[in-house]
Short mmCIF file of C-alpha atoms in Angstrom, two decimals:
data_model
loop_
_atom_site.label_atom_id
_atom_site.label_comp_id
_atom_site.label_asym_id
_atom_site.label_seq_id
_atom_site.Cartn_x
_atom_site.Cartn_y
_atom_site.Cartn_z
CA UNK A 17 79.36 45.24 146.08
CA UNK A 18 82.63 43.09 146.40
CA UNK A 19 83.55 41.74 149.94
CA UNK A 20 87.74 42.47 150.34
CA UNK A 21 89.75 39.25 150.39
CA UNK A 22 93.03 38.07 148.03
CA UNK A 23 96.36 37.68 148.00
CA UNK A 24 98.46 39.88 149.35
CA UNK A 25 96.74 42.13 151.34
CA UNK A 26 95.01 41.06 154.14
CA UNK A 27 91.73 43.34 154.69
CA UNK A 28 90.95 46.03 156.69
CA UNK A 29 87.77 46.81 154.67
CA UNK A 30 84.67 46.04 155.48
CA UNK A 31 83.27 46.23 152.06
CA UNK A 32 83.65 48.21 148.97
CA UNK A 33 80.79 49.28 146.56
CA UNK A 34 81.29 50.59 143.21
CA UNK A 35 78.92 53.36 142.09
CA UNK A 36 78.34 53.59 138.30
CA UNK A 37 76.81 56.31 136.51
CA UNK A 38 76.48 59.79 136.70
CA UNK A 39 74.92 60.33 140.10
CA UNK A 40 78.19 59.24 141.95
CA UNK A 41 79.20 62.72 141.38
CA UNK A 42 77.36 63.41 144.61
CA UNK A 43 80.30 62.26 145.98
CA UNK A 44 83.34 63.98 143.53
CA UNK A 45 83.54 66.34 141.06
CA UNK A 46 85.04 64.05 138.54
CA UNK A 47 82.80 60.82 138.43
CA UNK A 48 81.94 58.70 135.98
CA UNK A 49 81.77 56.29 139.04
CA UNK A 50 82.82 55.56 142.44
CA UNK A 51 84.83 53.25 144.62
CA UNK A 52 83.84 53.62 148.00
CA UNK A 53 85.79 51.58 150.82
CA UNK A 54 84.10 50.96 154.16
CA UNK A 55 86.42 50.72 156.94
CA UNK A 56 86.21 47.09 159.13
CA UNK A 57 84.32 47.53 163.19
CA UNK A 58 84.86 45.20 165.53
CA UNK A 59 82.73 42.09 165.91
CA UNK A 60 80.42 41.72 168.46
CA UNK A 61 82.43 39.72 170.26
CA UNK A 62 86.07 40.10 171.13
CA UNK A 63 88.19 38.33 168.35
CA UNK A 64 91.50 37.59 168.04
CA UNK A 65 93.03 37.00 164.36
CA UNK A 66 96.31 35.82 162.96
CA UNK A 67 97.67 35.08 159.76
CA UNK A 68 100.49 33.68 157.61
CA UNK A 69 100.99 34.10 153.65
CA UNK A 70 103.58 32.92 151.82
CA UNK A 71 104.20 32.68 147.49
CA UNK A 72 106.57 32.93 144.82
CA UNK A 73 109.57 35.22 144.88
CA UNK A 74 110.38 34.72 148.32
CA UNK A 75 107.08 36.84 148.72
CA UNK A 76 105.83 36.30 152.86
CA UNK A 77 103.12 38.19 155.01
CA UNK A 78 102.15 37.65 158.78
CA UNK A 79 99.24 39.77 160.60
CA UNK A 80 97.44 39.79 163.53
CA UNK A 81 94.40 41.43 164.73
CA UNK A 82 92.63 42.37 167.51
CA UNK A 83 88.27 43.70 167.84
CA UNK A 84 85.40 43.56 169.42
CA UNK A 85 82.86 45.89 171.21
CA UNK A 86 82.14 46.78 174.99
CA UNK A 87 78.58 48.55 175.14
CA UNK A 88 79.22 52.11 173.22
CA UNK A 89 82.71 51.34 172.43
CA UNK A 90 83.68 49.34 169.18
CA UNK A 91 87.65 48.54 168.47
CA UNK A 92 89.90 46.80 166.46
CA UNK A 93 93.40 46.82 166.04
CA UNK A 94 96.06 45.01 163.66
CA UNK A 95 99.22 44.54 162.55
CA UNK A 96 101.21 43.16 159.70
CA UNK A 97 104.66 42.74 158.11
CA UNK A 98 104.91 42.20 154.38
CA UNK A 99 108.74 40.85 152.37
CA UNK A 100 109.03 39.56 148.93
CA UNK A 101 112.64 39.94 146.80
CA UNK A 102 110.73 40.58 143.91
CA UNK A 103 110.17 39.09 140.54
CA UNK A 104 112.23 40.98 138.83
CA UNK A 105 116.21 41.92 139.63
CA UNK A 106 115.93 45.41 142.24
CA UNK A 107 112.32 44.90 143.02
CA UNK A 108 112.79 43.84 146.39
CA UNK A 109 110.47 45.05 149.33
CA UNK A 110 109.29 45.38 152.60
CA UNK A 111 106.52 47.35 154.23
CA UNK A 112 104.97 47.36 158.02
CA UNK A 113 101.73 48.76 159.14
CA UNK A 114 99.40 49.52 161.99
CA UNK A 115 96.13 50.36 161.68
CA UNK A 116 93.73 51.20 164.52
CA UNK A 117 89.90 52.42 164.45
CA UNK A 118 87.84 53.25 167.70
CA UNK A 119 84.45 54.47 167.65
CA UNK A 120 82.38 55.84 170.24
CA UNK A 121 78.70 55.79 170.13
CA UNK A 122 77.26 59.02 171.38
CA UNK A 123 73.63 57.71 171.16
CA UNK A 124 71.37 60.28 169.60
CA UNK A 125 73.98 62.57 169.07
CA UNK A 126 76.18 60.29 166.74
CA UNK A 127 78.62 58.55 166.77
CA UNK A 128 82.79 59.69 167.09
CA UNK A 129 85.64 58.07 165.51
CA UNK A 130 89.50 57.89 166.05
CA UNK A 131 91.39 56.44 163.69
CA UNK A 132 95.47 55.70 163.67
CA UNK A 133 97.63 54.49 160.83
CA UNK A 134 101.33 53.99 160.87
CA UNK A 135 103.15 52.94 157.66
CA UNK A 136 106.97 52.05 156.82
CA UNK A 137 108.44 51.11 153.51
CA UNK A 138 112.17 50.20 153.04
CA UNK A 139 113.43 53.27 150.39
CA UNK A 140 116.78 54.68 149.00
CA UNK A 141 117.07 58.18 150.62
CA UNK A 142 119.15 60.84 148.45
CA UNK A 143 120.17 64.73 148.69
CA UNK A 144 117.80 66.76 149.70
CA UNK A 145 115.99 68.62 146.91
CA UNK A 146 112.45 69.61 147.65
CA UNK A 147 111.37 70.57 151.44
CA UNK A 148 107.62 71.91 151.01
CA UNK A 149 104.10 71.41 152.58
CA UNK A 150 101.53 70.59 149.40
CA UNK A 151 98.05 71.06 150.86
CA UNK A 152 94.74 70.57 148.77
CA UNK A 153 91.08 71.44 149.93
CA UNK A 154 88.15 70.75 148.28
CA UNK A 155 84.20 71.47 149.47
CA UNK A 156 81.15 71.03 147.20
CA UNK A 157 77.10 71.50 147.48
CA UNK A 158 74.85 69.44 145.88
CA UNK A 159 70.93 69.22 145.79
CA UNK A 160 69.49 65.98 144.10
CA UNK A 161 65.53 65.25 143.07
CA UNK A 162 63.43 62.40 141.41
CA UNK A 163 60.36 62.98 140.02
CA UNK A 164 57.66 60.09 138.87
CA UNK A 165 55.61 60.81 135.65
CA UNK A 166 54.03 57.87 135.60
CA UNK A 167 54.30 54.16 136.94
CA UNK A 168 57.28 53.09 134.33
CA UNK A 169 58.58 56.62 134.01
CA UNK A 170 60.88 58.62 136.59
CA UNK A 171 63.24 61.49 135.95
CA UNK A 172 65.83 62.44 138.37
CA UNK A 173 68.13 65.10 138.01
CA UNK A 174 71.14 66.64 140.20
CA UNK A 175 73.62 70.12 140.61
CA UNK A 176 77.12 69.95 142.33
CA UNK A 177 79.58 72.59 142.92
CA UNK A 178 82.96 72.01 143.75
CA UNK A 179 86.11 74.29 144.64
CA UNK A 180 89.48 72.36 144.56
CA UNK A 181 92.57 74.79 145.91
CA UNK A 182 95.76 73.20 145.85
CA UNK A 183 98.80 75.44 147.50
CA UNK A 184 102.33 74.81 147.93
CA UNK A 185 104.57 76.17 150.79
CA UNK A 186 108.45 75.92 149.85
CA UNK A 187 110.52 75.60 152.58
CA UNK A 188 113.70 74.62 149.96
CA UNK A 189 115.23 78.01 149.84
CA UNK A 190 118.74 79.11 149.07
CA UNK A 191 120.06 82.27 147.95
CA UNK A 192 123.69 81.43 147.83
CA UNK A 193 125.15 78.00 146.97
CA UNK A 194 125.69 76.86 150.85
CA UNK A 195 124.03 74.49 152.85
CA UNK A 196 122.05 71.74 151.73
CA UNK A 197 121.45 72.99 148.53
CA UNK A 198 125.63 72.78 147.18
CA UNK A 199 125.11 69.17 148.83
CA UNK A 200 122.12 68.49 146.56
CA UNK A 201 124.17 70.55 143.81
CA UNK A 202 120.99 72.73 142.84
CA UNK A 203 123.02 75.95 143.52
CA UNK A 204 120.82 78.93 144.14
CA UNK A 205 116.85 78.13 144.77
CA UNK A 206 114.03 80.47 144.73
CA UNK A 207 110.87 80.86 146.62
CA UNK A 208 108.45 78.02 144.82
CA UNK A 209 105.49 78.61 146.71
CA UNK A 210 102.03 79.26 145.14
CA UNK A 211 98.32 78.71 144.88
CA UNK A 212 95.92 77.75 142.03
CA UNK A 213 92.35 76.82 142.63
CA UNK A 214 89.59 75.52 140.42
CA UNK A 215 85.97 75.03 140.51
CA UNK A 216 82.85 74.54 138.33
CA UNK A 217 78.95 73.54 138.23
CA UNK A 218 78.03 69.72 137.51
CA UNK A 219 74.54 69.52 136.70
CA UNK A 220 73.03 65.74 135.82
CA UNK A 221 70.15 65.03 134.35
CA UNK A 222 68.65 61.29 133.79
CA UNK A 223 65.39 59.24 132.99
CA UNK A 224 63.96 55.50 133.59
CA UNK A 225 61.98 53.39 131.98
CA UNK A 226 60.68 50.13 133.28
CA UNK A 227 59.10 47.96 130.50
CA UNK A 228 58.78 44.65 132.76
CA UNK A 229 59.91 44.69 136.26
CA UNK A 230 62.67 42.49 134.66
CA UNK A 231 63.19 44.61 131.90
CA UNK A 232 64.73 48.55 132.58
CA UNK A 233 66.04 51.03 130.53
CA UNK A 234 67.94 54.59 131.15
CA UNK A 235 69.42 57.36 129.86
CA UNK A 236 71.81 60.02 131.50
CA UNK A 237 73.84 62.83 130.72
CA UNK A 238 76.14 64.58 132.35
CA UNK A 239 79.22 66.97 132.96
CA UNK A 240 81.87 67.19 135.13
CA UNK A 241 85.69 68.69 135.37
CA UNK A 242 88.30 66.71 136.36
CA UNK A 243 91.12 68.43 138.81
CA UNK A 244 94.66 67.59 138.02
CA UNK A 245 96.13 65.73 140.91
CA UNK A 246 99.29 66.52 142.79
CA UNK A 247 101.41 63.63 141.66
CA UNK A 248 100.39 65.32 137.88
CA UNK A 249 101.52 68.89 139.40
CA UNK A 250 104.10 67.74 140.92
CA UNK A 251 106.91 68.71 138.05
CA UNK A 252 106.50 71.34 135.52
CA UNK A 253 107.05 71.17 132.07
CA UNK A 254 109.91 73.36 131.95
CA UNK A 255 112.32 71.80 134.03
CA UNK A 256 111.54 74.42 137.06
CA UNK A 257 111.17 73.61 140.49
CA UNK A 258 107.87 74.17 142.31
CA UNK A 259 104.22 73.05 141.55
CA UNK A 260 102.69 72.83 137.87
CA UNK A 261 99.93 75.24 138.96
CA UNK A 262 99.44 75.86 134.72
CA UNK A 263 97.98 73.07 134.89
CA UNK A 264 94.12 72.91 134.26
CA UNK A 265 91.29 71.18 134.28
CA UNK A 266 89.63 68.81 132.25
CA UNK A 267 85.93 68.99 131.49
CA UNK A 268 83.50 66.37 129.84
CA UNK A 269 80.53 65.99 129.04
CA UNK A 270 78.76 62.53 129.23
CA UNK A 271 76.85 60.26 127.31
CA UNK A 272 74.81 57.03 128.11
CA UNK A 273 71.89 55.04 127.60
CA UNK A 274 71.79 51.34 128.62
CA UNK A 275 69.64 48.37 129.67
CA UNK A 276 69.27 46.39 132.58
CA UNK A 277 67.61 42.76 132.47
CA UNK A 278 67.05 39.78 134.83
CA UNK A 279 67.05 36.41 132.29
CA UNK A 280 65.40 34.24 134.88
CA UNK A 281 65.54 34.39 138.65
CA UNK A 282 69.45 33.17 138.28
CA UNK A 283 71.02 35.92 135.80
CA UNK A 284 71.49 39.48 135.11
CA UNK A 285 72.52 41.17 132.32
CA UNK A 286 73.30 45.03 131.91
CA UNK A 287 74.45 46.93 128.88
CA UNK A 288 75.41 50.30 128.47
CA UNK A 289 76.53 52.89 125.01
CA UNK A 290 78.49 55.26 126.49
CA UNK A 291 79.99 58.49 124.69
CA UNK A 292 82.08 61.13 126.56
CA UNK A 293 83.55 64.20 125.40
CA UNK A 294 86.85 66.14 126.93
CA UNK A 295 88.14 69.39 126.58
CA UNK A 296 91.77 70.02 128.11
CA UNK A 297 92.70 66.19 128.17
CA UNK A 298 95.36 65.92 130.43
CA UNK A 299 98.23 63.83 128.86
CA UNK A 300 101.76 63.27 129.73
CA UNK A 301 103.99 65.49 128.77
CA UNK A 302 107.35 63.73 129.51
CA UNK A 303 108.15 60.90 131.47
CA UNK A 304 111.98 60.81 132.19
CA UNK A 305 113.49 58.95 134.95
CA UNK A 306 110.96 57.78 137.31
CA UNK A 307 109.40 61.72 137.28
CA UNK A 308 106.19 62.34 134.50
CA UNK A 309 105.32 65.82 133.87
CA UNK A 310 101.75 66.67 132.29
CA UNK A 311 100.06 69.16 130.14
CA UNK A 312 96.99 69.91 128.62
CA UNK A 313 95.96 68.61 125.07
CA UNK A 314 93.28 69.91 123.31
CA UNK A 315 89.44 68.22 123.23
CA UNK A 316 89.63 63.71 123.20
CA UNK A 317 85.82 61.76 122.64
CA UNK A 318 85.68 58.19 124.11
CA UNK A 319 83.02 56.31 122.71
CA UNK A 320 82.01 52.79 123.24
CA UNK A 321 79.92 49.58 125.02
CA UNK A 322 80.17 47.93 128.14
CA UNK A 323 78.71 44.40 128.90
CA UNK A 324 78.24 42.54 131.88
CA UNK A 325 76.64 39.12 132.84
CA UNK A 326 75.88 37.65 136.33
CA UNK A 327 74.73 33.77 136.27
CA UNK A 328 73.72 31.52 139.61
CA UNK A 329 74.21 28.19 137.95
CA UNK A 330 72.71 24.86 139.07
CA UNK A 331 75.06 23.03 141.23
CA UNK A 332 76.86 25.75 143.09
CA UNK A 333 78.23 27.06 140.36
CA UNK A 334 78.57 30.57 139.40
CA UNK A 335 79.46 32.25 135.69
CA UNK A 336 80.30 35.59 135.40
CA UNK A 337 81.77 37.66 131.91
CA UNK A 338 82.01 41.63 131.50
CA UNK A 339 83.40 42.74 128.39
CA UNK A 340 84.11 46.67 127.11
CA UNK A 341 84.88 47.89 123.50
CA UNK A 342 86.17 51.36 124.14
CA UNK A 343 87.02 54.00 121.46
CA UNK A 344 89.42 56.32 122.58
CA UNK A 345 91.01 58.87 120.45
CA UNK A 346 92.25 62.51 120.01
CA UNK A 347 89.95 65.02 118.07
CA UNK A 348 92.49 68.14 118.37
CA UNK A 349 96.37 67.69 117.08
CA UNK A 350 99.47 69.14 119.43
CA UNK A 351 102.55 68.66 120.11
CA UNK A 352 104.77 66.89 122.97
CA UNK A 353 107.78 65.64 123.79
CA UNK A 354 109.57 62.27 123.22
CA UNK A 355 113.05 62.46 123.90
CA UNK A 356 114.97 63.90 126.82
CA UNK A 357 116.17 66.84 127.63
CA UNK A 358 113.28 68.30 125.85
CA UNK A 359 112.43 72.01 126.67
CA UNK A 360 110.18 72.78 124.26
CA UNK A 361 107.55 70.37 123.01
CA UNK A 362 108.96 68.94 119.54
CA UNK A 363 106.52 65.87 118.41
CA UNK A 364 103.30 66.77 116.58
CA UNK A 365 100.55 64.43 117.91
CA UNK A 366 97.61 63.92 114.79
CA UNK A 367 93.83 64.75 115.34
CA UNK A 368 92.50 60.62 115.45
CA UNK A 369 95.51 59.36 117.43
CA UNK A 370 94.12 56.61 119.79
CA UNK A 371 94.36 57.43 123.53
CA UNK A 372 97.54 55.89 125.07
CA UNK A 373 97.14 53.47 127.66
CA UNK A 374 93.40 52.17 126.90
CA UNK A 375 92.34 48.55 125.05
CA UNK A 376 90.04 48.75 122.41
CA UNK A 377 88.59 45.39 123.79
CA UNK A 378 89.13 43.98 127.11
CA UNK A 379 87.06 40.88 127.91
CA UNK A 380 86.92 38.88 131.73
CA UNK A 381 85.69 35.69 132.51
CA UNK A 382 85.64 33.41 135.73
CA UNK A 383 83.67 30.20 136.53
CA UNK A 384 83.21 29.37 140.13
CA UNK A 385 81.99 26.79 142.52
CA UNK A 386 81.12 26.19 145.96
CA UNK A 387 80.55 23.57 148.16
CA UNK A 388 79.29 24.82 151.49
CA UNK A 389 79.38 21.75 153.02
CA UNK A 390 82.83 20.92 152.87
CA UNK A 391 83.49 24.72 153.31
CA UNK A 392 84.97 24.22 149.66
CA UNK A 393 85.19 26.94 146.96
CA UNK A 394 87.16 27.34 143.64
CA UNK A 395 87.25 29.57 141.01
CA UNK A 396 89.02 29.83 137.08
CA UNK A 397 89.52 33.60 136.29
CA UNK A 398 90.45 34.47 133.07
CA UNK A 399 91.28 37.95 130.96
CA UNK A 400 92.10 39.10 127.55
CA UNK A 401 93.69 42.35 126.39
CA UNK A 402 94.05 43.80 123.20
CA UNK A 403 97.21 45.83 122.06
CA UNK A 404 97.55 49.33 123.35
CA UNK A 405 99.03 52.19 122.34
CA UNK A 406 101.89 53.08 124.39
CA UNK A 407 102.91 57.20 123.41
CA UNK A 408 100.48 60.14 122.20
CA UNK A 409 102.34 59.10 118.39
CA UNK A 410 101.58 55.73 118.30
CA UNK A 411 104.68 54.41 116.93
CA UNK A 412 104.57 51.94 119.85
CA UNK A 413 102.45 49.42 120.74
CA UNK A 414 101.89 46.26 122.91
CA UNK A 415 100.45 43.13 121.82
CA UNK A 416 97.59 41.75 123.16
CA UNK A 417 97.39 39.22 125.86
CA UNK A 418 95.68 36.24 127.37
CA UNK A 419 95.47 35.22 131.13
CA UNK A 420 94.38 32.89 133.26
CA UNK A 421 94.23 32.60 137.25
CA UNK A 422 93.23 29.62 139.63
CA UNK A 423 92.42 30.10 143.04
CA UNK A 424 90.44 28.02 145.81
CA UNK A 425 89.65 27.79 149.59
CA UNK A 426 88.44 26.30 152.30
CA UNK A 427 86.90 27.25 155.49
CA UNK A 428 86.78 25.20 159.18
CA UNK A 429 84.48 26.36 162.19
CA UNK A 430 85.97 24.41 165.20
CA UNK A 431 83.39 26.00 168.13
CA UNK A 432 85.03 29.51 168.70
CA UNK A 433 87.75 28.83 166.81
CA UNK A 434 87.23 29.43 162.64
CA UNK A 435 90.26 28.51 160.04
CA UNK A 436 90.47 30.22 156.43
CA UNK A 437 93.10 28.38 153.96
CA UNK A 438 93.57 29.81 150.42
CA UNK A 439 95.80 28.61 147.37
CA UNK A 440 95.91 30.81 144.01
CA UNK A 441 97.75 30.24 141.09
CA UNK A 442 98.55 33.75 139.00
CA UNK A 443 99.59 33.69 135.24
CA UNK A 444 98.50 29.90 135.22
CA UNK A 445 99.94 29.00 131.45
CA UNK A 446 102.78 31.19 131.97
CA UNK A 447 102.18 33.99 129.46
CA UNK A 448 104.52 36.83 128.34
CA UNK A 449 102.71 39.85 128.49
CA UNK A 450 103.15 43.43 129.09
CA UNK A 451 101.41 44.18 131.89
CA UNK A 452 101.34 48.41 132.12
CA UNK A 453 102.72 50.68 129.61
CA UNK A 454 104.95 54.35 130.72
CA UNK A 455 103.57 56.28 128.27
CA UNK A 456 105.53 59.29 126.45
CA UNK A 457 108.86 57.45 128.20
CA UNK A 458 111.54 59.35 127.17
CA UNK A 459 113.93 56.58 126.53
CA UNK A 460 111.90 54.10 124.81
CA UNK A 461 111.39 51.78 127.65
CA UNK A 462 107.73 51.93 127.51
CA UNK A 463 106.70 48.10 128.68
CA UNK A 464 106.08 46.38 132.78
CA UNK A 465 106.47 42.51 131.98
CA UNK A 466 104.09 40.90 134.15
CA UNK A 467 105.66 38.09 136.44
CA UNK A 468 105.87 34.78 135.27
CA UNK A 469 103.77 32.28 136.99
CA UNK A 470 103.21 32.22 140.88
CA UNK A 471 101.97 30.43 143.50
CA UNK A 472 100.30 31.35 146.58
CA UNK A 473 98.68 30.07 149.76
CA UNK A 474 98.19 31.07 153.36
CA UNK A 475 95.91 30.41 156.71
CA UNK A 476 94.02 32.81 158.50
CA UNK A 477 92.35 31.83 162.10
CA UNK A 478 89.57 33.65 163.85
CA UNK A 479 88.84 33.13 167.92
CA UNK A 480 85.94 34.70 169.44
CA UNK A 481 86.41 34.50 173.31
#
């Protein structure tokens, strides 16, 4: 469980927990884990917050909220305006938003809850070319059971079905070239509308073993199918307009047996082998500007371990390193396309390729300390990436990378009135690093340089009344 704080949004969470493993699929057909965000309440007593941020690249943030509760009735309200010019020439940006949750409390009958969000981002608004209403629904039933065999030994096992629909209404149509379709210069346009809809079992089955109390181990397996989203439907592969409704699902099946260990009172260590296996791998098909287009590959295996230790350390300090060795790679050749226009796939892609877009190592670190007395706390973060393949061919590649990060902060309580200051420093030694790849891009231009190094601080204060 991580509490929501950093720089530069300001949180409206009230706490996010990450569910690993196969039993998250309770929650989604396609889970080999879940991030689930709780929404902030009010406090208990009416609060008033404000805020100023300000960093590198002209980069500036001011808030203000507003909660509390009155008997059955819990609100809060807030506000914020977000600039920066960017670090990079034509990244400029603004955005605004409004967020508001009230919730009534209906006693024995539940509770209800309104919620209102407003949003506005400063965009470059062209011809009109698509006009359509995209709507997806999804519903699933699952039953889940644990079963002791004996004091160390439990099984549990699970079933989910899921149905995912996605349908398209296209509103964009012209059967002469008149109107705003000469303006967009599209000529003629068709009826796009259509419907696809997918769905499949997910059964679960897993078992666990408790040598010590300190001492566990488990094993799981698993399958689920993976959906394609709209942003991957959104363009087909042959240039058409309309919905990629060809597109399918992905299914796996998973893997995974793993340990988990308390060293002491003061640390905790948990390992995992993991091994998953995909048929259907979704994979870009083309990515031409700013629009990707997807297709399915044939069957991909990802194999690897995962590593994680927590540390309390005398002193107020705290040590924490997770580290993952992944092995991601193709098991069936096909083809795609690497240059534009391309209207027919014209690249053969080899049976052991590596997945594009995934480290074979990736390793995290961060030493932190705290002083509560002073209302002190600091923390070194640091990351290392190795090179990744950057197109289904990889021909290109880039290098691998290490980061570091320094943040601290410090906290006043005045009566009613409570102060939070925070400083971070990002890309402390100033590396040059790629820091996302555009796989399959069309042009070459498969590399995001990371910004150079920035600095960042701000003051948030909380009054209770």
């Amino acid at each position: 469980m991580w509490g929501c704080w950093g720089w530069p949004f300001w949180c409206r969470c009230k706490r996010i927990e990450v569910l690993r493993g196969p039993f998250s699929a309770l929650y989604g057909n396609h889970s080999g884990g879940v991030v689930q965000i709780f929404t902030e309440d009010g406090p208990a007593a009416p609060t008033q917050t404000g805020s100023l941020a300000a960093g590198s690249w002209g980069t500036t943030r001011a808030g203000l909220k507003f909660g509390g509760q009155a008997g059955g009735l819990n609100y809060i309200a807030s506000a914020s305006r977000f600039d920066t010019d960017g670090y990079r020439d034509h990244s400029e940006a603004s955005k605004e938003q409004f967020n508001s949750k009230l919730r009534v409390n209906l006693g024995e009958s539940g509770t209800l809850t309104f919620v209102l969000n407003y949003l506005n981002v400063n965009g470059v608004q062209g011809a009109l070319k698509r006009d359509e209403d995209n709507t997806v629904d999804s519903w699933g039933a699952y039953a889940q059971g644990e079963l002791q065999i004996s004091e160390p030994l439990s099984l549990s096992a699970g079933l989910r079905f899921t149905r995912v629909s996605f349908e398209s209404e296209d509103h964009f149509i012209r059967a002469s070239n008149t109107g705003l379709c000469a303006e967009a210069g599209a000529g003629t346009n068709p009826d796009d509308s259509g419907k696809a809809g997918h769905s499949a079992w997910a059964p679960v089955i897993g078992a666990l073993y408790r040598i010590t109390p300190e001492l566990n181990v488990y094993t799981n397996l698993w399958r689920s199918f993976e959906t394609p989203t709209l942003i991957e439907m959104a363009y087909r592969t042959d240039g058409g307009a309309g919905l990629n409704f060809g597109l399918r699902p992905s299914k796996s099946v998973y893997y995974e047996v793993g340990v988990k260990a308390l060293a002491g009172k003061d640390t905790r260590i948990d390992l995992a082998l993991f091994m998953i296996g995909t048929k259907d791998e979704i994979v870009v098909f083309k990515n031409s500007g700013g629009r990707a287009t997807f297709q399915n590959a044939g069957d991909s295996r990802r194999k690897g371990v995962e590593l994680a230790v927590d540390s309390n350390l005398p002193g107020g300090f705290n040590a924490f390193f997770a580290a993952t060795w992944p092995n991601a790679e193709f098991r069936d050749s096909y083809t795609t396309c690497a240059l534009t226009p391309c209207a027919t796939p014209n690249v053969l892609v080899s049976a052991g390729n590596k997945i594009p877009g995934v480290p074979r190592t990736t390793l995290y670190g961060e030493v932190s300390w705290k002083l509560p007395a002073a209302g002190f706390s600091t923390g070194l973060e640091s990351r290392w990436g190795d090179k990744v393949f950057s197109n289904d061919s990889n021909t290109a590649v880039s290098e691998s990378y290490f980061v570091m990060n320094l943040r601290a902060g410090f906290e006043q309580k005045l009566g009613k009135l409570v102060l939070r200051e925070f400083a971070r420093v990002d890309n402390l030694l100033g590396e040059q690093y790629v820091s996302a790849v555009f796989v399959n891009d069309a042009n070459s231009r498969f590399y995001a340089p990371v910004p150079e190094r920035g600095y960042f601080g701000g003051i948030t204060a909380f009054y209770a009344f």
